[in-house]
XYZ file of C-alpha atoms in Angstrom:
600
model
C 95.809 104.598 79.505
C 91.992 104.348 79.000
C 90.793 101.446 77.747
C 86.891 100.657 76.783
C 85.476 97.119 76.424
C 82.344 97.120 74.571
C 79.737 94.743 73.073
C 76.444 92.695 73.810
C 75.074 93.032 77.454
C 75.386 88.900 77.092
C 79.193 89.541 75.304
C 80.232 89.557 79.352
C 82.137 92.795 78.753
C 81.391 94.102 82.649
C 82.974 90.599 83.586
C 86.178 91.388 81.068
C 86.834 94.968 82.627
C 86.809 93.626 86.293
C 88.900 91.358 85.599
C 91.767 93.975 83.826
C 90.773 96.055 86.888
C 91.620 93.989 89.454
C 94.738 92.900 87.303
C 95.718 96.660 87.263
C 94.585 97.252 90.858
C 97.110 94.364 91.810
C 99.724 95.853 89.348
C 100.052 98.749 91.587
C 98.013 101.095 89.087
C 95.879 104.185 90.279
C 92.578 103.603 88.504
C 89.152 104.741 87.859
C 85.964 102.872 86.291
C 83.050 103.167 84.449
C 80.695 100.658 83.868
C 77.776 101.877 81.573
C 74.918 99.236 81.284
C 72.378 99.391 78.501
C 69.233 101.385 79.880
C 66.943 98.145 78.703
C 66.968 94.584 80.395
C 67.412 92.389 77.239
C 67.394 95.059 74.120
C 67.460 92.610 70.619
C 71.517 91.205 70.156
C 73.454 93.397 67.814
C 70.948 96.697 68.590
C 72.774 99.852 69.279
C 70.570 99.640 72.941
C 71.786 96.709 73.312
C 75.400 97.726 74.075
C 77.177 97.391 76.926
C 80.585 98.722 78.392
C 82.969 99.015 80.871
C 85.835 101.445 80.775
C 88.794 101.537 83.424
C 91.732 104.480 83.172
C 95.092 102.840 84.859
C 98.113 104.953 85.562
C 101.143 105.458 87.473
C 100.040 108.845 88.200
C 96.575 109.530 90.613
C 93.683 108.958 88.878
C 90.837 111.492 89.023
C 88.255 110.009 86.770
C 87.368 106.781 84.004
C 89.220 109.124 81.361
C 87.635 111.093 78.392
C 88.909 110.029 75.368
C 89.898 106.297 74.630
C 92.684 104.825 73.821
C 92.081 101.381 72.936
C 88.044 100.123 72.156
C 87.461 96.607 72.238
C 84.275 96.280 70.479
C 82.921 92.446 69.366
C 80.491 93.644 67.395
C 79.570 96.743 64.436
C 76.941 98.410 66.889
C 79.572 98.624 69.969
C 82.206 100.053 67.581
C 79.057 102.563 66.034
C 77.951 103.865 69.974
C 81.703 104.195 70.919
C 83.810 105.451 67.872
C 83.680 109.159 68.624
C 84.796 108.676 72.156
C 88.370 107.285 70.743
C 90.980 110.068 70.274
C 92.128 109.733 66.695
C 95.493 107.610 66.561
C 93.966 105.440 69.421
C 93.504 101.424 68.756
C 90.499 99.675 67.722
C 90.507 95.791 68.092
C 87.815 94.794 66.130
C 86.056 91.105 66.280
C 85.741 90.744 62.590
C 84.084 87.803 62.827
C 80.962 89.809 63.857
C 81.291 91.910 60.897
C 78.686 90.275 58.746
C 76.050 91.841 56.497
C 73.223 91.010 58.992
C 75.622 92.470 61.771
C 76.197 95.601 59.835
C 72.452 96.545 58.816
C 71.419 96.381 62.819
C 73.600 98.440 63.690
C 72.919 100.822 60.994
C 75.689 100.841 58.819
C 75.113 101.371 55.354
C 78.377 99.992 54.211
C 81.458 98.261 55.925
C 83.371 101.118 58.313
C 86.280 98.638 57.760
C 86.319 99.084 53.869
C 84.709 102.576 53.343
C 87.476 105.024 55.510
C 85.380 105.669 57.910
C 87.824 104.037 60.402
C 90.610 106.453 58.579
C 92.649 108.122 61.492
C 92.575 104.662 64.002
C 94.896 102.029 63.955
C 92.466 99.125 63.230
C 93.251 95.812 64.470
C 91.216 93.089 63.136
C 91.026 89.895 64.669
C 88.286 87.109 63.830
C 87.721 86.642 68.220
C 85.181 84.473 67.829
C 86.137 82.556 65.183
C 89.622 81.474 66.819
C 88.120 81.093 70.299
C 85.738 78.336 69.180
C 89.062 76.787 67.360
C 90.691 77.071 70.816
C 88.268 74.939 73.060
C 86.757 73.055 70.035
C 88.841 69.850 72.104
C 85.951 70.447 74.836
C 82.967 69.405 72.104
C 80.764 72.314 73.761
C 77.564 73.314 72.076
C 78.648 76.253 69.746
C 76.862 78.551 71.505
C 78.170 77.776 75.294
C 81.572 77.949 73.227
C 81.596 81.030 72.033
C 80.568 82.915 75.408
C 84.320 82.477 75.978
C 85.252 84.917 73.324
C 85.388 87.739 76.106
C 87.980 85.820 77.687
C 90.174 85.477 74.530
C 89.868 89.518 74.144
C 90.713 89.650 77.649
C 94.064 87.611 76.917
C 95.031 90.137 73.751
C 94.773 93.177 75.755
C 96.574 91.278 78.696
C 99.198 90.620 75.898
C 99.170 94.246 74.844
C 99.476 95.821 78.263
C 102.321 93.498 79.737
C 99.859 91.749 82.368
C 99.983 88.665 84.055
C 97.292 85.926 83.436
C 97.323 84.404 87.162
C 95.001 86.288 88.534
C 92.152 85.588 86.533
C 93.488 81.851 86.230
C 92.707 81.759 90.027
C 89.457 83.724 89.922
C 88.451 80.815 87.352
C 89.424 78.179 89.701
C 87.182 79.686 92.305
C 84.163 80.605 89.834
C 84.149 77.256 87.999
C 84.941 74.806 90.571
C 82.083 72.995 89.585
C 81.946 73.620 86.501
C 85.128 72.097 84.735
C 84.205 72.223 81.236
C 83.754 75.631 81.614
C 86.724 77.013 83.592
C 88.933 75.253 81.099
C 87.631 76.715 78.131
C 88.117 79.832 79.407
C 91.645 79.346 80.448
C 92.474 77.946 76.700
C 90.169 80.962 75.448
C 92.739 83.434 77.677
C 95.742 81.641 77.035
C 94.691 81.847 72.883
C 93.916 85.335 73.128
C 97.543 86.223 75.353
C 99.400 83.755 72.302
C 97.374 85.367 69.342
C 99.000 88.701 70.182
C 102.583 87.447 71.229
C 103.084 85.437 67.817
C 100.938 87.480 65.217
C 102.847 90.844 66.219
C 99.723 92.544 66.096
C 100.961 95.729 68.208
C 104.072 97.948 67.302
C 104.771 97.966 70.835
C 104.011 96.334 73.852
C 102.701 99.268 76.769
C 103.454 99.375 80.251
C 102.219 101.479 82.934
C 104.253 101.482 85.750
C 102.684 101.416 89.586
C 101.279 104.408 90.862
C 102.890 106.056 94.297
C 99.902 105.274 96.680
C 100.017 106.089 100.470
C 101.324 102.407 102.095
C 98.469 100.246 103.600
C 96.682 97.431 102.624
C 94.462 98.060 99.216
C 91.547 96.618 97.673
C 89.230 97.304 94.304
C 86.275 98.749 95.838
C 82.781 99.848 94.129
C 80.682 102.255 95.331
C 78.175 100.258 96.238
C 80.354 97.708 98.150
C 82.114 100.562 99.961
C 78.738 102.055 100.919
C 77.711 98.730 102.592
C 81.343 98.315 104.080
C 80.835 101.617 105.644
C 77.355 101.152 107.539
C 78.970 97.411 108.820
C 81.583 99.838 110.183
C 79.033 102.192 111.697
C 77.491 99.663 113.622
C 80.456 98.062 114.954
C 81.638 102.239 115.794
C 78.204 102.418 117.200
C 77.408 98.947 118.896
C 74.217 98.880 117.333
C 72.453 96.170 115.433
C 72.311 96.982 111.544
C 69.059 96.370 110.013
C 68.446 97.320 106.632
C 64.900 97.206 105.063
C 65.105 97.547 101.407
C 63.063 96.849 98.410
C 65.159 95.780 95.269
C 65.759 98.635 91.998
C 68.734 99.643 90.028
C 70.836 100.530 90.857
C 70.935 100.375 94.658
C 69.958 96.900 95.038
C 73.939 95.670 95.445
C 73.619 97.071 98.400
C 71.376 95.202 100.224
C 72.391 91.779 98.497
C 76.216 92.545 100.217
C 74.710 93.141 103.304
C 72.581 90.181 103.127
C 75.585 88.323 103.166
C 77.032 89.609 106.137
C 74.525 87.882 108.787
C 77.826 86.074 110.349
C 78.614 89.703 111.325
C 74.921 90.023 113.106
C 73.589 92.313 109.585
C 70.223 91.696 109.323
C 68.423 92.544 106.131
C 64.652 92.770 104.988
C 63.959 92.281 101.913
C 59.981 94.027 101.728
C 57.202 93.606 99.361
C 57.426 97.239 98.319
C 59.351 101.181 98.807
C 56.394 101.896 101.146
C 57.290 98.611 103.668
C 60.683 99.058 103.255
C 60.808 102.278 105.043
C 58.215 101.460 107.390
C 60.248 98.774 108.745
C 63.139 101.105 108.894
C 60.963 103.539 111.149
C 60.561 100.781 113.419
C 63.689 99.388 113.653
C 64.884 102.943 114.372
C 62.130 103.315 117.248
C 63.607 99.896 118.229
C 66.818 101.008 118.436
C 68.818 99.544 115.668
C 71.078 100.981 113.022
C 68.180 101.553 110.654
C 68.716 101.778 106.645
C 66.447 101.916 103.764
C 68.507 101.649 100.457
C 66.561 102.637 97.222
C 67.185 105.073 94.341
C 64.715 108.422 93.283
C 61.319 106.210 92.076
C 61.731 104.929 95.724
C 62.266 107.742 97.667
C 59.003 109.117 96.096
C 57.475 105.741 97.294
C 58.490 106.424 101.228
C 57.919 110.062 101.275
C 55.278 109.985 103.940
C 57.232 107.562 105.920
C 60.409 109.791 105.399
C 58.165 112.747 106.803
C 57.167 110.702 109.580
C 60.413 109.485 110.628
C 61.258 113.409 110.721
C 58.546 114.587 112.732
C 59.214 111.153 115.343
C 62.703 112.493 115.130
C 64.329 108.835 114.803
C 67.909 108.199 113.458
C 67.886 106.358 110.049
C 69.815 106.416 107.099
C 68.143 106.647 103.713
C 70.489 105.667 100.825
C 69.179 106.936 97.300
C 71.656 105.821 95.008
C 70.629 108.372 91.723
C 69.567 107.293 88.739
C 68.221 109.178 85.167
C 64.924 110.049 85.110
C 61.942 110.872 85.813
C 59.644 107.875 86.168
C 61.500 104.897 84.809
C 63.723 106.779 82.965
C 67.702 105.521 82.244
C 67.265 103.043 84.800
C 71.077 102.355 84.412
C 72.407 105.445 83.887
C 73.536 108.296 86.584
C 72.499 111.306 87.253
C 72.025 113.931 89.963
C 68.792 115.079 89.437
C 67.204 114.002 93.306
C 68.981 116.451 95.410
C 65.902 119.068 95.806
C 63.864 115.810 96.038
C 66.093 114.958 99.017
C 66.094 118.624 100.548
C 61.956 119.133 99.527
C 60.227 116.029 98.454
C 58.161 115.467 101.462
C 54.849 116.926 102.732
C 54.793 119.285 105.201
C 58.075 121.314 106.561
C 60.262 118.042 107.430
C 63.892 118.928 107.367
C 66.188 116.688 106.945
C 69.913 116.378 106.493
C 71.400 115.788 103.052
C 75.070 114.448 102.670
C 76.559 112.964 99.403
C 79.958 110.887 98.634
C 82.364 111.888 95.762
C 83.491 108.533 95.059
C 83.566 104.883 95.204
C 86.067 104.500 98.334
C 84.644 108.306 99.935
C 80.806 105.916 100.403
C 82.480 104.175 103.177
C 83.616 107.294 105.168
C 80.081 109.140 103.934
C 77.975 105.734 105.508
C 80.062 106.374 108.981
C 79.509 110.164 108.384
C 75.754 109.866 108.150
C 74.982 107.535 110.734
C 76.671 109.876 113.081
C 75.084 112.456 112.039
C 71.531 110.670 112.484
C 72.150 109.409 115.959
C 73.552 112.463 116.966
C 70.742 114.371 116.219
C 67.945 111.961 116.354
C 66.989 112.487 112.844
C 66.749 110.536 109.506
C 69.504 111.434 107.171
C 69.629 111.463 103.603
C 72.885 109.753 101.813
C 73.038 110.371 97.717
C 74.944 108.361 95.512
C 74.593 107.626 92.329
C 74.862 105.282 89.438
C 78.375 106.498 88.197
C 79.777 106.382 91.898
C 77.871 103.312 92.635
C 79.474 100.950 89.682
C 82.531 102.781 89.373
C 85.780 100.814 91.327
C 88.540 102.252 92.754
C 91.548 101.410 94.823
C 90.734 101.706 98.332
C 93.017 101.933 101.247
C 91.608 99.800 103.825
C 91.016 101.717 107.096
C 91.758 100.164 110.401
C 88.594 99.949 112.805
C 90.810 101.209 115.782
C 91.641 104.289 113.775
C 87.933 105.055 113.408
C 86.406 107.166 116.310
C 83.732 106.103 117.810
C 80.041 106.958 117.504
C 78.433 107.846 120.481
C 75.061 106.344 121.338
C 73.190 107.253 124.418
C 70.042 105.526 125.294
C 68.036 106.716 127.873
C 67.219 104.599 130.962
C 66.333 106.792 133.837
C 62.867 107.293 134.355
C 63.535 110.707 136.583
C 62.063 113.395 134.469
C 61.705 111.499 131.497
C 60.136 113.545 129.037
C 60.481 111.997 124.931
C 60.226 115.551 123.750
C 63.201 116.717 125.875
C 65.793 118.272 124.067
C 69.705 118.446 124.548
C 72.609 121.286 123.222
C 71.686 119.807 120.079
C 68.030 120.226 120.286
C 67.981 116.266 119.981
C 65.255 114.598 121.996
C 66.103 111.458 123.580
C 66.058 107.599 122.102
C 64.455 105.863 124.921
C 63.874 102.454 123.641
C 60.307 100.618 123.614
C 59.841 98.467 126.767
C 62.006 100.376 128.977
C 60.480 100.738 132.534
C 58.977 103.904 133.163
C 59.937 105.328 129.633
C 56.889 104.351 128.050
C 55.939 107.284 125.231
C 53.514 107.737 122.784
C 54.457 107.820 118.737
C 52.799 108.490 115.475
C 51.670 110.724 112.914
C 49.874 113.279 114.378
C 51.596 116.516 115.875
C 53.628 115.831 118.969
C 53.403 118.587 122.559
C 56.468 119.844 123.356
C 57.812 118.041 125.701
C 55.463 115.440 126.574
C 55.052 113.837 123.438
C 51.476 114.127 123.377
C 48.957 114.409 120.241
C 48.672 117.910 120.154
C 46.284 120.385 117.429
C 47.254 123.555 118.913
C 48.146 125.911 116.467
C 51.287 127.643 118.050
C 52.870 124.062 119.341
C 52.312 122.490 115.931
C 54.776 125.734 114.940
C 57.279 125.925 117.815
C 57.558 122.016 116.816
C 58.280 122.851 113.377
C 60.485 125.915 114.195
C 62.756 123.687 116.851
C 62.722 120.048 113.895
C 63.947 122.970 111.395
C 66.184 124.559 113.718
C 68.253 121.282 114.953
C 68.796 120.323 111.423
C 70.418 123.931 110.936
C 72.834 123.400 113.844
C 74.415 120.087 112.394
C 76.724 122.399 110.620
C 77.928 123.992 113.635
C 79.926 120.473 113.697
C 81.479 120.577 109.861
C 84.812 121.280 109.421
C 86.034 124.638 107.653
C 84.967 123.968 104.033
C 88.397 123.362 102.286
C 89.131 125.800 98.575
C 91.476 123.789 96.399
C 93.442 126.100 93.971
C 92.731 129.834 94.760
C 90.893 131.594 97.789
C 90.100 134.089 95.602
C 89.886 135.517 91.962
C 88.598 135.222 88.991
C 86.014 132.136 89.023
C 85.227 129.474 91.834
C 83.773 125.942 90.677
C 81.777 124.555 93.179
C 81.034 120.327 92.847
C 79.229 117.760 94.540
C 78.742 113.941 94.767
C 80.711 112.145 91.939
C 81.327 115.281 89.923
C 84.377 115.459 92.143
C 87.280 114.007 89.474
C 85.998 115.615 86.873
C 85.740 119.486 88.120
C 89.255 118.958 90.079
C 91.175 117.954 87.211
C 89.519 120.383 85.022
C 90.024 123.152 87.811
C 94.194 121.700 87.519
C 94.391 122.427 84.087
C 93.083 125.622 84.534
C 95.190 127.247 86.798
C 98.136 125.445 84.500
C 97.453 127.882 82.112
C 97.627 130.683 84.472
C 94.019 131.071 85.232
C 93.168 132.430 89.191
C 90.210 129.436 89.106
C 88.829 127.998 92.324
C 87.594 124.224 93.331
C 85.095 123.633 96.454
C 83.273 120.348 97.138
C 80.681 120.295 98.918
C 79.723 116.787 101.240
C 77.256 118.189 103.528
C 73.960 119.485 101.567
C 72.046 120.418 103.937
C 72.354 121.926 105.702
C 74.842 124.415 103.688
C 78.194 124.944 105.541
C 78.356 127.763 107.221
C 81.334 129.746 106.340
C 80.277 128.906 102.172
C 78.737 132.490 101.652
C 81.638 134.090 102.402
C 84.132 131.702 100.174
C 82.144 132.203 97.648
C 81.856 135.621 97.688
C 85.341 136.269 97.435
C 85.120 134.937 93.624
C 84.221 137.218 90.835
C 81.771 134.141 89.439
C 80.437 130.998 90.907
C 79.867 127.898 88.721
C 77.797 124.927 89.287
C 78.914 121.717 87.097
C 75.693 118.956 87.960
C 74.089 115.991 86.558
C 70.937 118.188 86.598
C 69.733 121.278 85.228
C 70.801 123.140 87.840
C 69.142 121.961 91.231
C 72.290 122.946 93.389
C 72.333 126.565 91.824
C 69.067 127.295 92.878
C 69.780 126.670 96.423
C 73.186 128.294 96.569
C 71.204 131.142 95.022
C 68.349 131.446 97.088
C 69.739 130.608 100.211
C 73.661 132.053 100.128
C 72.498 135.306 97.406
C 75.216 134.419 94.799
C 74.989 135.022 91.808
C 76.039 131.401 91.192
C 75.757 130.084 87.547
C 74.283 126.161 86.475
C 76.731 124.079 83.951
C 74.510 120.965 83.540
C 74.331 117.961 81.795
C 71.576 115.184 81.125
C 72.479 112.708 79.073
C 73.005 109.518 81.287
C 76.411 110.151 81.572
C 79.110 111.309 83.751
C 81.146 114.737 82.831
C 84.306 114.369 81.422
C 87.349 116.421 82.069
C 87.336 118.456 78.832
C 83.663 119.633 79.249
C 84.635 121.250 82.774
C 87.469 122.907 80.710
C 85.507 124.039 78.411
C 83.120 125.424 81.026
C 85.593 126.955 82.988
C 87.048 128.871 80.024
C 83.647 129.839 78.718
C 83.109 131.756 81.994
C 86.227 133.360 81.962
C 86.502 134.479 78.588
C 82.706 136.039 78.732
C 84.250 138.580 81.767
């Protein structure tokens, strides 16, 4: 089932889908979300920018992505039901709050007439039910102002689709004990609010029938909902306890990477320490030197931020220093959709620095994968003694999923070598893995020079010699190109060869795998390979490809990963992209994937 909540970004409709989620989550379900904030901080009540929503697919089957169509919309107002109608497959459910329905109501949202009265709602089953109305009825005991009352309407939707789906209440009855322990007036009007909204649909016999969606066969182990963004800051706590190293994070606050660095702000009991700078450009300067310093080093920011620190990115690169940069994508360019996703900062990530400064590029598919991507990256970056990018972006960020929770003994180690032997000690040096050594500031006898000008082989010294300044370049290029002597093969879902391959990355994942399933249902020799590590490319990808009469690339972009499959493998690989602030669903990969084939 996929159900949508939708309303006023003050309605508290994220707050009413984490709630079903976790409810789900502890029902057993496999589940997906998708929380879609409205791209302005306060647009006017009732707008159609005002609207916010949060949509969560549950089954007892594994869950690939938030779901395309909708079956049941919750919208509280006419200008959530006008932004969300056509996603609802006809026959679905709309509960309507039709005490929001009024003339005033209508004409901000742009209707001309009532969609309850003129057929435009023909082909839904429309449930009206006055929400607000009977919630205020329901705590009007307490004597709240009307307005504090009425902020508990989410609560009494919550309750109805509780009703309809068979859940229990306890959960959130217990999350309200915790939220509201101070606040008593307002944890029990939103228990009577719940308990009204659960009551309203057991006596009214709103619903023909009364759904249930059975638990979903999971691998045993201990589960929790996860976000993106949690699991992200989960993972680098990991890293650092993998690595023994201190995790510092420097970090300037923007959407929507700032979760992030408030979750590991706090974690100080677990020796995190966070910075929270007076700008991008500080923030990754005091990664740089906690990196020098010999810390766990992470900036977290999203694309206007990266553009901020690219000379400090570059000069992390050419100091050859491990730190993780996190850019958690977001639409843009400049301000853009500040709270919508998109892909569009990978050639930022593999280019958007002065100067030839290489650096690795590795992305996460989903909310639980940012926790094995964070370990992934940090090994990768002390490793090599090089700053590492890790995408996100806004639709893996906010999205939740169940997440098996890994054990810490399970998790091998990461490796860190520090060098303390004077003898030879040379900070331009370089191992198997062309990696120079991380000899930490105040060592005896390892004092080194650092900086921004060109380093001498070897010594470390500022050097302007023309042929050093390119040997330099030529070995920084060359150790990024051996990290992928260390991937694993690159793994073809579906069929090694034949007629098409699809080739995904980041969060478009659950989209292109179940629309990659469907195809080869219908007999179709179709291909599916994900790609984690960027840059640089894997290197057996040429030849997988090549096996493949076409290559398609579904992205958030117009086509950024095409060009470099294109350029750098010689495939004829093809863009599918798509702008719009939101993720892909399942039926436009479908659609893509038969477009391609039918056009041989």
């Amino acid at each position: 089932m996929v159900i949508r909540f939708a309303g006023d970004s003050g309605d508290g409709m994220q707050l009413t889908g984490t709630q079903f989620t976790e409810t789900s989550a502890l029902a057993g379900n496999d589940l997906a979300t998708f929380p879609d904030y409205p791209a302005e901080i306060r647009a006017p009540a009732g707008t159609l920018a005002g609207v916010s929503g949060f949509q969560l697919h549950f089954s007892s089957e594994h869950v690939f992505t938030p779901g395309d169509s909708v079956d049941v919309l919750v919208a509280m107002n006419p200008a959530a039901l006008r932004v969300n109608l056509e996603d609802v497959r006809k026959g679905g459910i709309l509960v309507i709050d039709s005490a929001g329905f009024d003339a005033r109501a209508l004409d901000k949202a742009g209707y001309p007439s009532d969609p309850r009265t003129d057929g435009s709602l023909d082909g839904w089953r429309v449930i009206e039910v006055p929400i607000t109305d009977l919630t205020l009825k329901a705590i009007e005991e307490l004597r709240l102002p009307v307005r504090t009352a009425a902020r508990s309407k989410n609560m009494f939707a919550l309750g109805l689709v509780y009703f309809m789906f068979g859940r229990s209440l306890d959960h959130t009855l217990h999350w309200f004990e915790q939220k509201f322990a101070k606040k008593p007036d307002i944890k029990e009007a939103n228990v009577l609010a719940l308990k009204a909204g659960y009551n309203y649909g057991l006596t009214q016999e709103l619903f023909a029938h009364v759904y249930e969606v059975r638990p979903a066969e999971l691998e045993p182990g201990l589960y929790r909902n996860i976000s993106g963004n949690e699991a992200l800051a989960y993972g680098l706590i990991a890293a650092a306890e993998l690595s023994g190293l201190e995790l510092v994070c420097a970090s300037y606050p923007i959407t929507p990477a700032t979760p992030i660095l408030q979750y590991l702000a706090s974690q100080k009991a677990l020796g995190v320490r966070t910075f929270q700078a007076e700008d991008e450009i500080a923030a990754a300067c005091a990664a740089v030197g906690a990196a020098y310093a010999g810390a766990l080093s992470v900036t977290t920011t999203s694309g206007p931020g990266v553009a901020l620190k690219g000379e400090t990115i570059a000069l992390a690169a050419a100091l050859e220093v491990p730190m993780v940069i996190v850019n958690v994508q977001r639409a843009g360019p400049a301000t853009g959709l500040p709270t919508k996703t998109e892909q569009a900062d990978l050639l930022q990530a593999f280019y958007g620095r002065h100067g030839e400064s290489p650096i690795p590029v590795i992305a996460a598919r989903s909310p639980g994968d940012c926790f094995y991507a964070a370990i992934e990256a940090t090994r990768c970056a002390i490793r090599h003694m090089t700053p590492v990018f890790l995408l996100t972006d806004g639709y893996v960020a906010n999205g939740a999923e169940p997440w098996r929770i890994p054990k810490i003994a399970d998790l091998p180690k990461i490796d860190v070598k520090f060098r303390t032997d004077p003898e030879g000690f040379q900070p331009y040096s370089r191992d198997d893995e062309l990696a120079r050594p991380w000899a930490l500031p105040g060592t005896p006898g390892l004092e080194h020079r650092v900086g921004g000008l060109e380093k001498q082989h070897l010594t470390g010294n500022v050097s302007t010699d023309p042929k050093n300044h390119e040997r330099m370049s030529k070995l920084r290029l060359e150790k990024v190109q051996r990290i992928a002597r260390h991937y694993e093969p690159t793994e073809v879902f579906g069929d090694s060869s034949g007629s098409l391959v699809v080739v995904s990355w980041g969060g478009t994942f659950g989209a292109v795998r179940e629309g990659v399933v469907r195809a080869r249902r219908h007999g179709h020799r179709v291909g599916h390979v994900h790609l984690r590590n960027l840059c640089p490319l894997p290197q057996d990808l040429g030849e997988i490809l090549r096996k493949f009469d076409k290559v398609v690339v579904p992205e958030l972009n117009l086509g950024q990963l095409t060009k470099v499959l294109r350029s750098e493998l010689l495939v004829d690989a093809r863009s599918y992209g798509k702008i719009q602030g939101q993720p892909f669903k399942v039926a436009e990969i479908e659609d893509a994937i038969r477009a391609e084939l039918e056009a041989n």
